[in-house]
Each structure stands twice: as structure tokens, then as C-alpha cells.
XYZ file of C-alpha atoms in Angstrom:
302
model
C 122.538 129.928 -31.858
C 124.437 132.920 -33.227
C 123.368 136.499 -32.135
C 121.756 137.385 -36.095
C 119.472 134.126 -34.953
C 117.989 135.523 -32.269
C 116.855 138.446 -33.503
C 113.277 138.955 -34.612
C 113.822 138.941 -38.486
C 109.882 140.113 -39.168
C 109.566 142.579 -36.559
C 113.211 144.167 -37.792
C 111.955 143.753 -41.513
C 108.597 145.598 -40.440
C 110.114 148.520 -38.061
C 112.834 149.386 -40.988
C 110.059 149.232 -43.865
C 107.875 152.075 -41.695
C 110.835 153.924 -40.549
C 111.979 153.868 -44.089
C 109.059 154.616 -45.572
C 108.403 157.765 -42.991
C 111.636 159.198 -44.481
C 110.691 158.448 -47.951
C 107.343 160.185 -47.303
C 109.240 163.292 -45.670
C 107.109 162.302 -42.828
C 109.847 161.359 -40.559
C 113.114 163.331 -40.254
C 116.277 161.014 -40.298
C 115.889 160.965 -36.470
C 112.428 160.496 -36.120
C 112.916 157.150 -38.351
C 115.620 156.064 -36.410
C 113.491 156.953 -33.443
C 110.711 155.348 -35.372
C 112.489 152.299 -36.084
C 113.499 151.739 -32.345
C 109.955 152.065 -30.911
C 108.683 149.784 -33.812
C 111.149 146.881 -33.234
C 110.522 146.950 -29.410
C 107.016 146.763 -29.793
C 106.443 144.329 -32.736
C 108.989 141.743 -30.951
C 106.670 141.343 -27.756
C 104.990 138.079 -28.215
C 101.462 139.483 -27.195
C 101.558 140.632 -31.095
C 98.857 143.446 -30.365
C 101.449 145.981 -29.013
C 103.265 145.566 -32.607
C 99.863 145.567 -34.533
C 98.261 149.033 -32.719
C 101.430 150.434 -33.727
C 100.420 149.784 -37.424
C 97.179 150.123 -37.419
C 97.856 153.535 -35.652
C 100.364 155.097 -38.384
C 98.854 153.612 -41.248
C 95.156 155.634 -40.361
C 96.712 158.760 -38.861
C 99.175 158.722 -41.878
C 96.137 158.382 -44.628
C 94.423 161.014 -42.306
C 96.958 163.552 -42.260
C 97.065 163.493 -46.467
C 93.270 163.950 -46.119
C 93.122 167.826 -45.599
C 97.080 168.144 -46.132
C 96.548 171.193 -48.615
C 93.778 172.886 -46.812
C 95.781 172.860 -43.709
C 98.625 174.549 -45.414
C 96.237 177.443 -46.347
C 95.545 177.894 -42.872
C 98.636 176.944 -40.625
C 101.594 178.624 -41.045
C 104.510 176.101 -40.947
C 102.201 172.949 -41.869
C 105.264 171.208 -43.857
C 107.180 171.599 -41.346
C 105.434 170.170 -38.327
C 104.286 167.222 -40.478
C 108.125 166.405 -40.709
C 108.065 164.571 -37.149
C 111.830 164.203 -35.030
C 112.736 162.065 -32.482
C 110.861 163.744 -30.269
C 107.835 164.250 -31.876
C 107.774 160.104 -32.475
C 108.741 159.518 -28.577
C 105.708 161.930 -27.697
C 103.093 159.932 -29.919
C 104.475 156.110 -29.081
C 105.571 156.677 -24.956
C 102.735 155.413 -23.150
C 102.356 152.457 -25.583
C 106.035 151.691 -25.417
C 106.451 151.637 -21.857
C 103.181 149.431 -21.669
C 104.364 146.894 -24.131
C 107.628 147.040 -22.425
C 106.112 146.354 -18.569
C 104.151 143.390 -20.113
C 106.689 141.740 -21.646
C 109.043 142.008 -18.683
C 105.694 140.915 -16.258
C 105.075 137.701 -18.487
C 107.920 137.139 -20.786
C 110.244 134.418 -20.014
C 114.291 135.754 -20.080
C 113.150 139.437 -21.469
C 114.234 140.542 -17.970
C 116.492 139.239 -15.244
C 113.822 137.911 -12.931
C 112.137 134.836 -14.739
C 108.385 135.860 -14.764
C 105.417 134.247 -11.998
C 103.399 133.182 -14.900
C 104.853 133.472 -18.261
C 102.018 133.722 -20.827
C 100.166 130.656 -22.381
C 97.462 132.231 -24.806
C 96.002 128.675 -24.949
C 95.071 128.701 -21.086
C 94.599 132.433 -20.240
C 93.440 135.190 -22.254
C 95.888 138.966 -21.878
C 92.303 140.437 -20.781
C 91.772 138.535 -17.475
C 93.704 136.599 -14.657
C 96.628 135.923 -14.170
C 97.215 138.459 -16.913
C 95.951 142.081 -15.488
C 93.814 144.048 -18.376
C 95.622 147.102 -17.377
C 98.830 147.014 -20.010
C 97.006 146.005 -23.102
C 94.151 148.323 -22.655
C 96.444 151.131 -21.465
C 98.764 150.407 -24.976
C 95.671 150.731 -26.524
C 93.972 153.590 -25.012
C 97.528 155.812 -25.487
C 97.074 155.005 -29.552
C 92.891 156.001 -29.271
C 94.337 159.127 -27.694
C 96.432 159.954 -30.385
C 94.627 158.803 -33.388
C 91.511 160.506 -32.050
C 93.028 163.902 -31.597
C 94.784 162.818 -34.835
C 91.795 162.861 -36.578
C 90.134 165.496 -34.801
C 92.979 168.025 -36.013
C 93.081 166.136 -39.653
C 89.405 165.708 -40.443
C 88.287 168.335 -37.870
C 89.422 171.143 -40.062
C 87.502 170.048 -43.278
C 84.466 171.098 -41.457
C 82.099 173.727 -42.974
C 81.148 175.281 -39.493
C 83.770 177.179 -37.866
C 85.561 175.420 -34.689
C 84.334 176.678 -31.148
C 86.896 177.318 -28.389
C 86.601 174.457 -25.544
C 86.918 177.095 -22.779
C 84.678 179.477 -24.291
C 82.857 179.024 -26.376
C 83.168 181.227 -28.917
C 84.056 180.617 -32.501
C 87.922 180.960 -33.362
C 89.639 180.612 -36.596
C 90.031 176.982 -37.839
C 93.494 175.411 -36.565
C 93.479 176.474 -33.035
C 94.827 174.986 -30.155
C 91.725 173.808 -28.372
C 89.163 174.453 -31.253
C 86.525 171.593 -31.143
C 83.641 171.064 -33.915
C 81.597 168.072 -34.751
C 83.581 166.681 -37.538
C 86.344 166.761 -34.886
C 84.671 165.484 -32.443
C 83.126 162.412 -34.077
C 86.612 161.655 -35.904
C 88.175 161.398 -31.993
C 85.148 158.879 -31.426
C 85.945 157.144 -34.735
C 89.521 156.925 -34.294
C 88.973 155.353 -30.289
C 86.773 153.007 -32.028
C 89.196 152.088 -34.330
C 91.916 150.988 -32.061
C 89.564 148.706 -30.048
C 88.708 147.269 -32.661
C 92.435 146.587 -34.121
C 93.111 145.472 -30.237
C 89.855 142.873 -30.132
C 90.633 141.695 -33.417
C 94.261 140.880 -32.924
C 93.446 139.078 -29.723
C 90.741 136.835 -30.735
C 93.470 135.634 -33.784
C 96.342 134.784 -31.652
C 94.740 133.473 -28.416
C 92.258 130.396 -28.307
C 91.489 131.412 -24.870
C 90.017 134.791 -25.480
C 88.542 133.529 -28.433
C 86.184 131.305 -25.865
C 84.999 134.549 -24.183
C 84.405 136.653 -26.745
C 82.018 138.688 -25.668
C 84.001 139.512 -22.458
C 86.723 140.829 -25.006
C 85.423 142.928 -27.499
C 82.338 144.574 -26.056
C 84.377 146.028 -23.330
C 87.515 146.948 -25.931
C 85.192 149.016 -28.013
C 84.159 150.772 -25.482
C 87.555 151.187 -23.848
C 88.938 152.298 -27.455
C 85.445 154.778 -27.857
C 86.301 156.285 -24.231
C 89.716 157.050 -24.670
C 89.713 158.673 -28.141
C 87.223 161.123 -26.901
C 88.549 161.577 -23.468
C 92.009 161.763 -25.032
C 91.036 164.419 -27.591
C 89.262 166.436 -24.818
C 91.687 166.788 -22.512
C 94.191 167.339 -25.313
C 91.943 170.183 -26.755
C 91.549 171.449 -22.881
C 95.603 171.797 -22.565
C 95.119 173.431 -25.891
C 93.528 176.110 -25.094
C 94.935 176.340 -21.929
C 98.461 175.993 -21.138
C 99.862 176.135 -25.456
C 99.471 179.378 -26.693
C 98.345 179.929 -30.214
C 99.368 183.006 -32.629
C 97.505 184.362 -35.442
C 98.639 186.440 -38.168
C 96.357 189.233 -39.595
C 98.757 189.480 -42.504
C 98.708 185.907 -43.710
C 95.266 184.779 -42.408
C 96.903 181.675 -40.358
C 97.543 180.586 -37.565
C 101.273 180.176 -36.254
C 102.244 176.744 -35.269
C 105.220 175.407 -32.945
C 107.590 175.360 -36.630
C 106.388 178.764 -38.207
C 109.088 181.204 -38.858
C 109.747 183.831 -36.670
C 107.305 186.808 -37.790
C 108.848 189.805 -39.439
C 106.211 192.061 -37.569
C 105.099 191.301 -34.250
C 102.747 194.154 -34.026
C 100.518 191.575 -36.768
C 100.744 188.872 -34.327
C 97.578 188.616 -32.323
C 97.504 185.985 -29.419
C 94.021 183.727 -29.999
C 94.311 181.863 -26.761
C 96.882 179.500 -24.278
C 99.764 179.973 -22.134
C 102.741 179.738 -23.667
C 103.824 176.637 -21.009
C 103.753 173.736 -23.416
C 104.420 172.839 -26.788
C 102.055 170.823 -28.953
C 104.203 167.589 -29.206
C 104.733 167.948 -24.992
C 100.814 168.189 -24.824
C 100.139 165.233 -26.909
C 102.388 163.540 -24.675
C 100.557 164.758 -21.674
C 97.173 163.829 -22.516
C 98.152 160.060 -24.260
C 100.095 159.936 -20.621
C 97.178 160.967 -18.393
C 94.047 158.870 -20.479
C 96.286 155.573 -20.532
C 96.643 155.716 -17.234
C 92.876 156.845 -16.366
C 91.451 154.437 -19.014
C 93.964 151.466 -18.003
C 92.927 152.028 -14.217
C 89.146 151.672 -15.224
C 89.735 148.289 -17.232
């Protein structure tokens, strides 16, 4: 068979059509798609097809999302076009977790992905990827790192249309809507929604592609949904914790915003007034940190 033939013509077709349609969007930077494109191939090519079908589910919701309050966020974030426009980086930080979990269960159960043929290569016809011989842990971990994100994805997105302004996790006390570790309501529930969402998307795609989970049903999805629930709050918690703790966020009296990672550099910093955070992290490294930290907590639990 010649090397074109054994490459995964749908998951290659799929990966360039997001990656291309990221740059199209002005979503993606030319990196970021590559980036994108990468990640997306990796993932959609594992033959336990709910890696690759998170993935979607994931950038198709936090995409629509992020259009959602697109304009009122640029009234109140400085730099809002700019930090939409995601690099390399940025895509790594959101997809790491996941990738490395698609990537150990392929290699645990995958016949010739790695050196070392696998124990017991994967039959979804005798054993379902949620119990033994299959271990829960890299499925629900790939799944809890995209509740993370698409929670706090939709508690920044949706969060922000809310009427009330957003409270400071450490404090408190109201602070002006966009800040690092500013929970509401809206927010809050939109985390819950999101977690929800990706169990859901990971239940779903199970009971289509194996016969075996599709006998224990109820052993699948009740425990995915509340899996998915768990993580998109924890995940947007902890991220909103780090917020407010180790990211420092900037507000400027002149412009009424607030100063994100990409704003410019201020002309005056004597207008620059220091709402709350550290300045240790950056937001993509604490998105990273917190996806990191629940799919490991949330993957240990399963």
C-alpha cells in the first residue's frame, strides 16, 4: 500500500476544513491553523472516534459562543480582536490535555500506533472504552480537559452579557465586567452548561460506535453527564481562582476597559489602575493550568 493510502483521508479532510476555516474566520493566525490542523488530525485519526468528535463539538460551541457577545466585549476589553486571533500557542493551551489523552490511548490499545504491540488492542464489540480492560481514565480525562475549556469558554462569552455586575471570586466585591476571576450567574451556569455539553457529545459518540457500551447504557451516560457537569464547573472555578490570583488584570480610567494580555502598551501609566492578580501567568498559560489540573482530578475520580 503506498504511503498517500495509509493516511486517514477524512480525518485530514476534517482537520484542514477547521484549520482553514479558523483562518478564514480570522480566528486562527496562520500558526494557530497549522497548529490547529496538527492537533485535529492526531485526534480525529484515533479509532476511539470520540477524541476526534469532542474536538468538534468543542470549537464549533465555543466558536458560536465567542460571536455571541463579540461586540459587547469589544466595548469593554481593550485588545478583544486581538486575543480572539488565537497562535500556536494559544491552540496548544486549549487542546493539551485532550491531545496527550487521545495520544496515551491510542498507544495503550492501538495495534502498530507505537512500537510495543498493545496487551489488549480494542474490540468495541466485546468491551466498552468506559470499563475493563479499557481504564475510564483517558476518555473521561479528554473529555473533562474540553468541559474545562468550553465552560470557562462560556463563562467569559455568555458571562459578560449579564445584567448584574460580576463579583470577584476572592472577594467578593463587585469589579468591572471582564476581569480575571469575575464570576456571576450567567457565568456560572454557562460553565455548568458547557460541562454538560461535552458529556453529552462523549456519551453520545460512544453508544454509536460501540455495541458493547450500548448494552450498559446506563453505566455510560449517567456517570458522563455528571463527569462533563463536574468538570466544567470545577474547571471554570479554579480557572477564575488563578484569575484573580496569580494573572493580573489592568483597567483603564481613560477608556473604561479592561486591559487584556494583547492590549497596546498604554500611553499613560498613571491611568492604569491594577483591579486584581499577580502578574505570574498569562491567560492562555492559566487556561492551560486549570484544563491540566481538572483532567487529571476529574480522570482520577472516574
Amino acid at each position: 500500500m503506498s504511503a498517500v493510502g495509509k493516511v486517514p483521508l477524512i480525518p485530514c479532510a476534517l482537520a484542514a476544513l477547521l484549520g482553514l476555516q479558523g483562518l478564514r474566520k480570522r480566528s486562527l493566525s496562520p500558526s494557530g491553523a497549522i497548529t490547529a490542523f496538527i492537533v485535529g488530525f492526531s485526534m480525529l485519526s484515533v479509532p476511539l472516534r470520540a477524541f476526534g468528535v469532542s474536538l468538534i463539538v468543542f470549537y464549533l460551541i465555543g466558536s458560536r459562543a465567542t460571536k455571541v457577545g463579540k461586540r459587547l466585549k469589544a466595548t469593554l476589553e481593550e485588545g478583544h480582536e486581538e486575543a480572539g486571533y488565537r497562535n500556536a500557542a494559544q491552540v496548544l493551551c486549549n487542546s493539551f490535555s485532550a491531545f496527550l489523552a487521545s495520544a496515551a490511548w491510542s498507544a495503550l490499545f492501538v495495534t502498530g500506533s507505537v512500537a510495543v504491540e498493545p496487551q489488549q488492542p480494542y474490540d468495541f464489540a466485546q468491551w466498552c472504552p468506559l470499563t475493563p480492560p479499557s481504564p475510564p481514565h483517558g476518555a473521561v480525562r479528554s473529555s473533562s480537559h474540553f468541559a474545562c475549556c468550553l465552560g470557562d469558554t462560556l463563562a467569559s462569552e455568555l458571562g459578560i452579557l449579564s445584567r448584574s455586575r460580576p463579583i470577584l471570586i476572592t472577594t467578593l466585591k463587585p469589579v468591572p465586567p471582564g476581569t480575571n476571576g469575575g464570576m456571576s450567574l450567567t457565568g456560572t451556569l454557562a460553565s455548568l452548561a458547557g460541562g454538560l455539553a461535552m458529556g453529552v457529545t462523549l456519551a453520545a459518540s460512544l453508544l454509536i460506535e460501540s455495541s458493547a457500551c450500548r448494552m450498559r447504557w446506563a453505566d455510560v451516560v449517567i456517570p458522563l453527564l455528571g463527569w462533563g457537569t463536574l468538570a466544567g464547573g470545577l474547571g471554570s472555578l479554579l480557572d477564575s481562582l488563578m484569575g484573580a490570583t496569580i494573572q493580573r488584570t489592568r483597567y483603564s480610567a481613560s477608556t473604561k476597559r479592561i486591559l487584556t494580555d494583547e492590549s497596546p502598551v498604554p500611553k499613560d501609566e498613571a491611568e492604569i489602575k491594577v483591579v486584581s492578580g499577580l502578574d505570574i501567568l498569562t491567560n492562555s498559560q492559566v487556561n492551560l493550568l486549570s484544563s491540566i489540573i481538572t483532567a487529571l482530578a476529574v480522570g482520577a475520580l472516574a
